[in-house]
Short mmCIF file of C-alpha atoms in Angstrom, two decimals:
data_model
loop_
_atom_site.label_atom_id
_atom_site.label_comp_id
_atom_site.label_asym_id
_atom_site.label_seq_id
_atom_site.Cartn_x
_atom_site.Cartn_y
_atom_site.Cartn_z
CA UNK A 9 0.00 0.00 0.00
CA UNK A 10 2.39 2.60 -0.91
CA UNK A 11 1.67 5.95 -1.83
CA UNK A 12 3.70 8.68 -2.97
CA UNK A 13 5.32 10.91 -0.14
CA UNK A 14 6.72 13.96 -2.32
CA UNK A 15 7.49 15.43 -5.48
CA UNK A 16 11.06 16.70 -6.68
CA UNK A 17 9.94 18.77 -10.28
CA UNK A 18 12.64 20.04 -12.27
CA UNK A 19 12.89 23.92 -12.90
CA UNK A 20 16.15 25.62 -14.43
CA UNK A 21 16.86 29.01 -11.25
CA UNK A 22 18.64 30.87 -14.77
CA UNK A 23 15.12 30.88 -16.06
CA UNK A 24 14.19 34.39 -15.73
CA UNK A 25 10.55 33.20 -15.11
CA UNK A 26 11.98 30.91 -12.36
CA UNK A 27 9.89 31.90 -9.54
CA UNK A 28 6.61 31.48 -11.44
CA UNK A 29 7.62 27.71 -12.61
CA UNK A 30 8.08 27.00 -8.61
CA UNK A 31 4.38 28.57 -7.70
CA UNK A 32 3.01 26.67 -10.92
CA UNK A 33 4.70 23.30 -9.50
CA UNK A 34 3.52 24.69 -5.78
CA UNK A 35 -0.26 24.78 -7.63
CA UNK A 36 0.03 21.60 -9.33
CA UNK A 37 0.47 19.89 -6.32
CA UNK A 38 0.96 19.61 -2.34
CA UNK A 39 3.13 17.54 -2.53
CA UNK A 40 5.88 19.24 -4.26
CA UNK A 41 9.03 19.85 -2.18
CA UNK A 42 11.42 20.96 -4.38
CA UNK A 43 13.40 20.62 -7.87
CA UNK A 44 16.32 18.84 -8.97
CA UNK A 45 18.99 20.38 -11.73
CA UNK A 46 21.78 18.66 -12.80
CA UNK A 47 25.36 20.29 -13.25
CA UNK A 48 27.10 17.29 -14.00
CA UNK A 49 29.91 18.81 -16.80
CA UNK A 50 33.33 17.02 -16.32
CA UNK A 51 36.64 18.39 -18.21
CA UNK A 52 36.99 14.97 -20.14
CA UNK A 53 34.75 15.69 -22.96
CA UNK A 54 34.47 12.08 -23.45
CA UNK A 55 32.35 11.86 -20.15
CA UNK A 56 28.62 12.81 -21.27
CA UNK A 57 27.69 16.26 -20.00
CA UNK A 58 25.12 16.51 -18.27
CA UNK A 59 24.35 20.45 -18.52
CA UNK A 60 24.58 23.33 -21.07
CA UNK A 61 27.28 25.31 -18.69
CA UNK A 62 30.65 24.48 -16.84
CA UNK A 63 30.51 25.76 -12.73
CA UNK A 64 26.42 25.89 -13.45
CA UNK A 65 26.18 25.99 -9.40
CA UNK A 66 28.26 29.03 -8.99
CA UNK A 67 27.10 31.14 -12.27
CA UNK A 68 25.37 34.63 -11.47
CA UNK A 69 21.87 33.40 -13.12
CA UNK A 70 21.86 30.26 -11.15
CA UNK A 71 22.45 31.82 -8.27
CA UNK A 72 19.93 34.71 -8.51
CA UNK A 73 17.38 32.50 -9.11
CA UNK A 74 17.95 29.90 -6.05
CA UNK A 75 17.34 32.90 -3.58
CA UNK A 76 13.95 32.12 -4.74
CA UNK A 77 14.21 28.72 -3.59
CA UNK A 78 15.53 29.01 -0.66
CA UNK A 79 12.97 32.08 0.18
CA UNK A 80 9.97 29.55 -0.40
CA UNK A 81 11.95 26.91 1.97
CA UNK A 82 11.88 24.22 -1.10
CA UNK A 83 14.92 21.74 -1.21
CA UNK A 84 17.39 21.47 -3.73
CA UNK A 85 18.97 18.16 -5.18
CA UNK A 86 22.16 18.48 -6.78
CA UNK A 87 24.37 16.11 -9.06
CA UNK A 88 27.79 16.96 -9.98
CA UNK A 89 30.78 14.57 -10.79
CA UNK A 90 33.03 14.33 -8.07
CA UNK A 91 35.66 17.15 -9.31
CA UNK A 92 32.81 19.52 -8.46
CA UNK A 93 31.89 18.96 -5.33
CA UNK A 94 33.75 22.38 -3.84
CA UNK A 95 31.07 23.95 -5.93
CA UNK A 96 28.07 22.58 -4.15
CA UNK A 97 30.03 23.39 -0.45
CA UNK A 98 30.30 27.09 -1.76
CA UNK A 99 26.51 26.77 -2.67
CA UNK A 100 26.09 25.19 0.80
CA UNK A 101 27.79 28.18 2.58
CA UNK A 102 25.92 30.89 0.56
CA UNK A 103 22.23 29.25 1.51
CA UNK A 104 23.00 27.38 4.51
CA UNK A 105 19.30 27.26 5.66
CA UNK A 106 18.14 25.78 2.36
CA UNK A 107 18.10 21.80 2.47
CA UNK A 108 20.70 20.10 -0.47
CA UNK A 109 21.22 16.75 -1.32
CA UNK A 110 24.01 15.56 -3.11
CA UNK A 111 22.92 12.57 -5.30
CA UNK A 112 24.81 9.68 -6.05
CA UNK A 113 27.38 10.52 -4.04
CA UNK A 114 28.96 13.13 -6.52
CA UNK A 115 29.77 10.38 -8.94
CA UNK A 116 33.83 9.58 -9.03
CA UNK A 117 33.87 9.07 -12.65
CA UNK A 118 36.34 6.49 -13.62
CA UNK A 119 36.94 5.18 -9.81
CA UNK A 120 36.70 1.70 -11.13
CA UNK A 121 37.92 1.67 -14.51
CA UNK A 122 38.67 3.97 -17.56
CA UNK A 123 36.26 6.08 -18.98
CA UNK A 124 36.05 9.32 -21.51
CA UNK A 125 39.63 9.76 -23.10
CA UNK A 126 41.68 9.86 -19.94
CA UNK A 127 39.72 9.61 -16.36
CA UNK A 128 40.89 6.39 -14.56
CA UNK A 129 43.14 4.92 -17.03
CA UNK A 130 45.87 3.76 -14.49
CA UNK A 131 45.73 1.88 -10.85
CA UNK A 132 47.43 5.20 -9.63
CA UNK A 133 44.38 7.91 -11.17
CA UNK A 134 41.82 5.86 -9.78
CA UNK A 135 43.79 6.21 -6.40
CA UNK A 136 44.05 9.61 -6.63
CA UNK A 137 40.08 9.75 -7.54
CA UNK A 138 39.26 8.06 -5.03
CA UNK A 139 41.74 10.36 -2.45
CA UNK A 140 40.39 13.81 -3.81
CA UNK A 141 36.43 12.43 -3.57
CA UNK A 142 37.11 11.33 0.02
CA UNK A 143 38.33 14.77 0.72
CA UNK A 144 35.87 17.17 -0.85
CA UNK A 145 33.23 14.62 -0.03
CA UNK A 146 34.58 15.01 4.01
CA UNK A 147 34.55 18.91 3.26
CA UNK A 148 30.73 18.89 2.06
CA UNK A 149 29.87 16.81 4.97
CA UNK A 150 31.04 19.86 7.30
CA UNK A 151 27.95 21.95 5.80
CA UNK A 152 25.19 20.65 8.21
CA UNK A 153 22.05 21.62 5.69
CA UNK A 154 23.65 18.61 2.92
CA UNK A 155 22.60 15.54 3.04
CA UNK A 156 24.31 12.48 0.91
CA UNK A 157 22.00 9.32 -1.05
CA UNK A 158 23.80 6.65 -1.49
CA UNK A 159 22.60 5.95 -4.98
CA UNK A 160 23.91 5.49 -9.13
CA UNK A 161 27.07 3.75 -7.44
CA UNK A 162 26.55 1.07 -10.56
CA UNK A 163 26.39 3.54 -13.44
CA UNK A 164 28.98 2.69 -16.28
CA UNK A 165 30.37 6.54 -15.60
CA UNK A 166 31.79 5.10 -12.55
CA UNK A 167 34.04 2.63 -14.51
CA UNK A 168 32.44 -0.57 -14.09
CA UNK A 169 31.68 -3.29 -16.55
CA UNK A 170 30.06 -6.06 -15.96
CA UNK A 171 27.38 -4.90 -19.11
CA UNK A 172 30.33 -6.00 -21.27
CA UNK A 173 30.23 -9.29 -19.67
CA UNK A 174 26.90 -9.58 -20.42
CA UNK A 175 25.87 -9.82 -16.27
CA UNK A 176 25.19 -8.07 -13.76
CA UNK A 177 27.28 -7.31 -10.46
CA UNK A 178 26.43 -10.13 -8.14
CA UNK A 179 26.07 -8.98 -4.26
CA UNK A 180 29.20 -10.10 -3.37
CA UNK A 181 30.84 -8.28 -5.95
CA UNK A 182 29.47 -4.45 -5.24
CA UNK A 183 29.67 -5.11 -1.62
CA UNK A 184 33.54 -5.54 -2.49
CA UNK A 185 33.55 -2.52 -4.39
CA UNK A 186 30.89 -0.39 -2.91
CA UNK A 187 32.39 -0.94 1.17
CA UNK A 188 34.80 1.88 1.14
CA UNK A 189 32.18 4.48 -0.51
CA UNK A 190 29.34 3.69 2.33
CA UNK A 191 31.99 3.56 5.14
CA UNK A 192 33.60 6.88 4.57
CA UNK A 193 29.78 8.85 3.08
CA UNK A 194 28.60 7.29 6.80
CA UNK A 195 31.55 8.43 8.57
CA UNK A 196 31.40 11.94 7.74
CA UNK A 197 27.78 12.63 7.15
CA UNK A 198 26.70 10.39 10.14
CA UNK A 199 23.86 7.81 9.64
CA UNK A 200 21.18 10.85 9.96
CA UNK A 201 22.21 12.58 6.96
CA UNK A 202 22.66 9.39 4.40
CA UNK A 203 19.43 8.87 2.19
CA UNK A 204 19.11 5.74 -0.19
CA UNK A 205 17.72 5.82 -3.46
CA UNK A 206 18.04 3.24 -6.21
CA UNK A 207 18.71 5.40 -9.43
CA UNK A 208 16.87 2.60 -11.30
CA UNK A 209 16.64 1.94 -14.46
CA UNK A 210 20.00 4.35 -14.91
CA UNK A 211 21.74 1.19 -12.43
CA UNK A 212 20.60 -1.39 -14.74
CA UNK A 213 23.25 -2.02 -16.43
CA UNK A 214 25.51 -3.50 -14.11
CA UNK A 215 23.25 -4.36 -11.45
CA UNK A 216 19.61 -5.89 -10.58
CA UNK A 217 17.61 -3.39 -8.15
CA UNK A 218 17.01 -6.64 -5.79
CA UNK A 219 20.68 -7.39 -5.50
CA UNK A 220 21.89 -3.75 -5.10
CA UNK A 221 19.35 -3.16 -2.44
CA UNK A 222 20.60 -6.51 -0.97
CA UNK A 223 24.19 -5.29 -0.97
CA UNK A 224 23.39 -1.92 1.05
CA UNK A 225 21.71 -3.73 3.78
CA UNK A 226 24.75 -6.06 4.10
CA UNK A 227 26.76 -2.93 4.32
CA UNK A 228 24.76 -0.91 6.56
CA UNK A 229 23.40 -3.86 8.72
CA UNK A 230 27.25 -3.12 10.55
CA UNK A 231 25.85 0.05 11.69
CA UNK A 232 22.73 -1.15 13.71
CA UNK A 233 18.84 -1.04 13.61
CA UNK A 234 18.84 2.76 13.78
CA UNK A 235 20.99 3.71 11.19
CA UNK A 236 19.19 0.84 9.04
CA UNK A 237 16.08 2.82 9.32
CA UNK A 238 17.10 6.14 9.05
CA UNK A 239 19.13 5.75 6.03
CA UNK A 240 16.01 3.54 4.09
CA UNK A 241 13.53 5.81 5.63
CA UNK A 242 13.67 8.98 8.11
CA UNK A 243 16.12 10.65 6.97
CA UNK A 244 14.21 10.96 3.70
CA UNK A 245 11.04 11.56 5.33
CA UNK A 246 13.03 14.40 7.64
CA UNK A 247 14.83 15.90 4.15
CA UNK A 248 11.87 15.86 1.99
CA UNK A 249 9.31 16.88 4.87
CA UNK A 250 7.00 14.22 4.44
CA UNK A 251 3.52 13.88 6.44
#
């Protein structure tokens, strides 16, 4: 018997009719909470791009319009790639009462194998991924109004390949890879500020939902009943404001 709890619209804050498009999503429904917009634009121009403009979070436009946002208290859910993560802390800082989530982690393109024309080609770039994203990541965590869902950990972006193999990641396999991600999102956001979400169907290509859900409980189960159910439940109902 599950019903939906909220609705995250999309809206663009450079749109000059910005603040309209929010009160026409407020109208539509009660149940809107806020938008998502994607900035996801990495410097390897083989990685897909996921928006029209480089350092989108910290342009004048964008940033004009989000007052809006954060006047009608409506979250915000942002996706970069993981070499842009300082720019959602400086967003963080400049609207610190205005609730962000960082999805999928920030995406470490090419932690786990190359991608584009030169992220992750070598043993020693994927370290140093992997180094600089526990860093920023640790940084972001220090903002208390950003939250973290653990989520689009099996996209190919990330490196992985199992598509090519024609399978999918069994749970053994992602808790392997996936440990180190959970452990250090969980040590510096803290179990009350870690939201799951399954970034289906973008996941299905290395991964069946069933098995990656599988393979989070395994890795949270470590951190007890309460962390269980906040991160698969209250901490999403607490973000998103749910009845």
């Amino acid at each position: 018997n599950l019903k939906l709890g909220a609705i995250i619209a999309t809206a663009d804050p450079r749109d000059r009719k910005f603040r309209q498009i929010l009160k026409a999503h407020q109208d539509a429904s009660p149940l809107f909470r806020g938008i998502r917009k994607m900035a996801s634009w990495h410097e390897d121009s083989g990685i897909y791009r996921w928006c029209d403009e480089a350092h989108l979070y910290q342009s004048k436009k964008f940033l004009k319009g989000f007052e809006q946002l954060a006047k009608m208290d409506l979250s915000f859910d942002a996706w970069t790639y993981s070499t842009q993560i300082s720019e959602i802390t400086k967003l963080a800082k400049q609207f610190p009462q205005t609730r962000i989530v960082i999805d999928h982690l920030a995406t470490p393109a090419g932690l786990f194998g190359p991608i584009g024309k030169k992220t992750g080609q070598t043993p020693s770039q994927r370290a140093a991924i992997f180094q600089q994203w526990r860093h920023d990541l640790a940084v972001l965590a220090e903002q208390k109004n950003v939250y973290a869902k653990i989520s689009g950990l099996m996209m190919p972006v990330l490196g992985h390949r199992f598509y090519q193999q024609y399978r999918t990641a069994t749970v053994y396999e992602m808790v392997n890879l996936l440990t180190p991600l959970i452990q250090h999102a969980i040590q510096v956001f803290g179990p009350d500020r870690i939201i799951f979400a399954s970034n289906f169907p973008m996941d299905n290509a290395n991964a069946t939902l069933s098995d990656l859900i599988q393979a989070y409980i395994e890795m949270i189960t470590p951190y007890g009943d309460q962390a269980m159910y906040s991160i698969f439940r209250q901490n999403a109902a607490n973000f998103y404001q749910l009845n």
